[in-house]
mmCIF file of C-alpha atoms in Angstrom:
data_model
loop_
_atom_site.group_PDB
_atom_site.id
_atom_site.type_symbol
_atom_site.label_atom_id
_atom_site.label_comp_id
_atom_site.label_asym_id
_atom_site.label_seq_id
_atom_site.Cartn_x
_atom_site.Cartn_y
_atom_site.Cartn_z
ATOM 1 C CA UNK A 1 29.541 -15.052 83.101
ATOM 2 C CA UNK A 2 32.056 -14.912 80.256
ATOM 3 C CA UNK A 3 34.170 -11.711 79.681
ATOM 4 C CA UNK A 4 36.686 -11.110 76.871
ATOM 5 C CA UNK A 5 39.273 -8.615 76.774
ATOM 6 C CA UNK A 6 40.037 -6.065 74.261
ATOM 7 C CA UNK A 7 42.030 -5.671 71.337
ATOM 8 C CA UNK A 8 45.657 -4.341 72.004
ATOM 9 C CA UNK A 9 45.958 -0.429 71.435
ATOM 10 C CA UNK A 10 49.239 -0.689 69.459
ATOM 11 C CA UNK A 11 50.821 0.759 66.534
ATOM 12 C CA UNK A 12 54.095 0.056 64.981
ATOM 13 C CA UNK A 13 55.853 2.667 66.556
ATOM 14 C CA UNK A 14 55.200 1.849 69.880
ATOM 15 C CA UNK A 15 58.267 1.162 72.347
ATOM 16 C CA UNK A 16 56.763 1.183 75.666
ATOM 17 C CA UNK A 17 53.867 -1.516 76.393
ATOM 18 C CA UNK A 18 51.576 -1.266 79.638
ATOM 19 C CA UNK A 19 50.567 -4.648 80.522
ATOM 20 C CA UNK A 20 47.335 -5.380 82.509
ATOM 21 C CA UNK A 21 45.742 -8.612 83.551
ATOM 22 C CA UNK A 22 42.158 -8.523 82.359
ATOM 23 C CA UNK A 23 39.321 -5.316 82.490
ATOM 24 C CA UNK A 24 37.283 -4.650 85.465
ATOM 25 C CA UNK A 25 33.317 -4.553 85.203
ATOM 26 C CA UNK A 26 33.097 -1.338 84.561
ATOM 27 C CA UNK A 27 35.701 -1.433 82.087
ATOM 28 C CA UNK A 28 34.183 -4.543 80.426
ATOM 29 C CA UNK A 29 30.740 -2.312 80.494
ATOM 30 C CA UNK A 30 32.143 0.781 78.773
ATOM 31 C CA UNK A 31 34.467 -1.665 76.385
ATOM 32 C CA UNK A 32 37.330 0.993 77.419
ATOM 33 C CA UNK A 33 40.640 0.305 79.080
ATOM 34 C CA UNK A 34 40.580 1.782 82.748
ATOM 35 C CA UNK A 35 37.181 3.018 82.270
ATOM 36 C CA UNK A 36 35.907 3.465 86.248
ATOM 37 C CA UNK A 37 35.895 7.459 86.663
ATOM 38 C CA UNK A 38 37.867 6.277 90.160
ATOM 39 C CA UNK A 39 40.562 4.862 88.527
ATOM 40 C CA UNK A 40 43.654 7.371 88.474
ATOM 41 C CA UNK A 41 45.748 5.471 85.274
ATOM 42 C CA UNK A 42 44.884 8.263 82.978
ATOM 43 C CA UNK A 43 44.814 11.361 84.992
ATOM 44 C CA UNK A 44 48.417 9.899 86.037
ATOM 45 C CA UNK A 45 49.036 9.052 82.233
ATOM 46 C CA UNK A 46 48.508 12.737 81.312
ATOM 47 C CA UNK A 47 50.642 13.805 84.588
ATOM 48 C CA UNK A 48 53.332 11.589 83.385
ATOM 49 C CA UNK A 49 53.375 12.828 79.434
ATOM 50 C CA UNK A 50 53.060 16.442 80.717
ATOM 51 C CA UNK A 51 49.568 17.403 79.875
ATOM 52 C CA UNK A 52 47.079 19.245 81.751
ATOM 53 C CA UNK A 53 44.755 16.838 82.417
ATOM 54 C CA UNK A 54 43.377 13.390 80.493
ATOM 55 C CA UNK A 55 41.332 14.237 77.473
ATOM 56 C CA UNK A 56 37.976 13.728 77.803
ATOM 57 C CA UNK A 57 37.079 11.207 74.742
ATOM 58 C CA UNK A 58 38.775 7.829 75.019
ATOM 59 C CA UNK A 59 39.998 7.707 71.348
ATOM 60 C CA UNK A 60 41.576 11.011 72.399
ATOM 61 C CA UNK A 61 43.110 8.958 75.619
ATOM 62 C CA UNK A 62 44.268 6.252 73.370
ATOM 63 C CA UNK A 63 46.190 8.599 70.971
ATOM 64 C CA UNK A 64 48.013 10.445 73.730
ATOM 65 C CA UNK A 65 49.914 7.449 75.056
ATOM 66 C CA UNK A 66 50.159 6.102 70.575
ATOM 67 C CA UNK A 67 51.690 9.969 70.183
ATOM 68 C CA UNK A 68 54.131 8.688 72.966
ATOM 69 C CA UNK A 69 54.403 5.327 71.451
ATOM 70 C CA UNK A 70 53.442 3.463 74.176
ATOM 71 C CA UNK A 71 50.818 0.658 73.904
ATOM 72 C CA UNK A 72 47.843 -1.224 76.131
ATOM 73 C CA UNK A 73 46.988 -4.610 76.200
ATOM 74 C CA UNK A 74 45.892 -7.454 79.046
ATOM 75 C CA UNK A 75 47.501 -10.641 79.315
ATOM 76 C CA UNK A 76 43.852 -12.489 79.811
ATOM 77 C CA UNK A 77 41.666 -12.898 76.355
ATOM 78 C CA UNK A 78 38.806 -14.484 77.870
ATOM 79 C CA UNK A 79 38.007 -15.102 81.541
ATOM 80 C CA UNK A 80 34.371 -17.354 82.659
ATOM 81 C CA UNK A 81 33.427 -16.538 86.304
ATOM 82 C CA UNK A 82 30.388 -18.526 88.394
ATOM 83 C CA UNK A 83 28.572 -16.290 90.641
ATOM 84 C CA UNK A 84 27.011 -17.632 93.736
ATOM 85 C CA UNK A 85 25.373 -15.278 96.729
ATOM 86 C CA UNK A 86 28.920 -16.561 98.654
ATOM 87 C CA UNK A 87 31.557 -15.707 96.714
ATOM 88 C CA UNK A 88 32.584 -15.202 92.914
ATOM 89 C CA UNK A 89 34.742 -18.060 91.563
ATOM 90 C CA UNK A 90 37.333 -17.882 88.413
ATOM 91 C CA UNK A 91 36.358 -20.945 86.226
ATOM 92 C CA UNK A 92 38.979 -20.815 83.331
ATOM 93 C CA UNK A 93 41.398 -18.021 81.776
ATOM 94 C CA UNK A 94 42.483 -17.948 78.833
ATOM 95 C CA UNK A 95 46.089 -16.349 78.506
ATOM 96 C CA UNK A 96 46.519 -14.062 75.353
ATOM 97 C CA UNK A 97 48.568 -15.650 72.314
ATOM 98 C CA UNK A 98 50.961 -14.199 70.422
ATOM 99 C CA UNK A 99 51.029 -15.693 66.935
#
């Protein structure tokens, strides 16, 4: 199975970056950052910038932390796992490079 990251949510006003490793299956399913309705990141996001809750839309997600000028990426472009009924090895990663 080969997996590839997502683009960076940055703009040029950003100060702050959050840097993850690579997306989770769900995550790599819904093609959003932190996308498992477990995961507490933006709940806590919206905690942290003083908002009510997390807005519902994940554009609308993405813009609150922009507003703030803080940006999302993963250090991992591409990762290629082998599955076997015994255990799920990592086959290659490919780092993110800045140009």
């Amino acid at each position: 199975m080969n997996c590839i990251g997502f683009p960076p949510s940055i703009d040029s006003s950003c100060r702050i970056l959050i840097l993850g490793s690579m997306p989770g299956v769900r995550s790599l399913e819904e093609q959003q950052y932190y996308a498992h309705p477990q995961n507490r990141f933006w709940p806590l996001m919206a905690r942290l910038l003083g908002e009510r809750e997390a807005p519902a839309a994940y554009e609308d997600r993405l813009r609150m932390l922009l507003r703030r000028h803080i940006a999302l990426w993963d250090s991992i472009w591409r990762i290629a796992f082998m599955t076997s009924s015994e255990k799920l090895c990592t086959i290659s990663v490919e780092p993110v490079c800045a140009s």
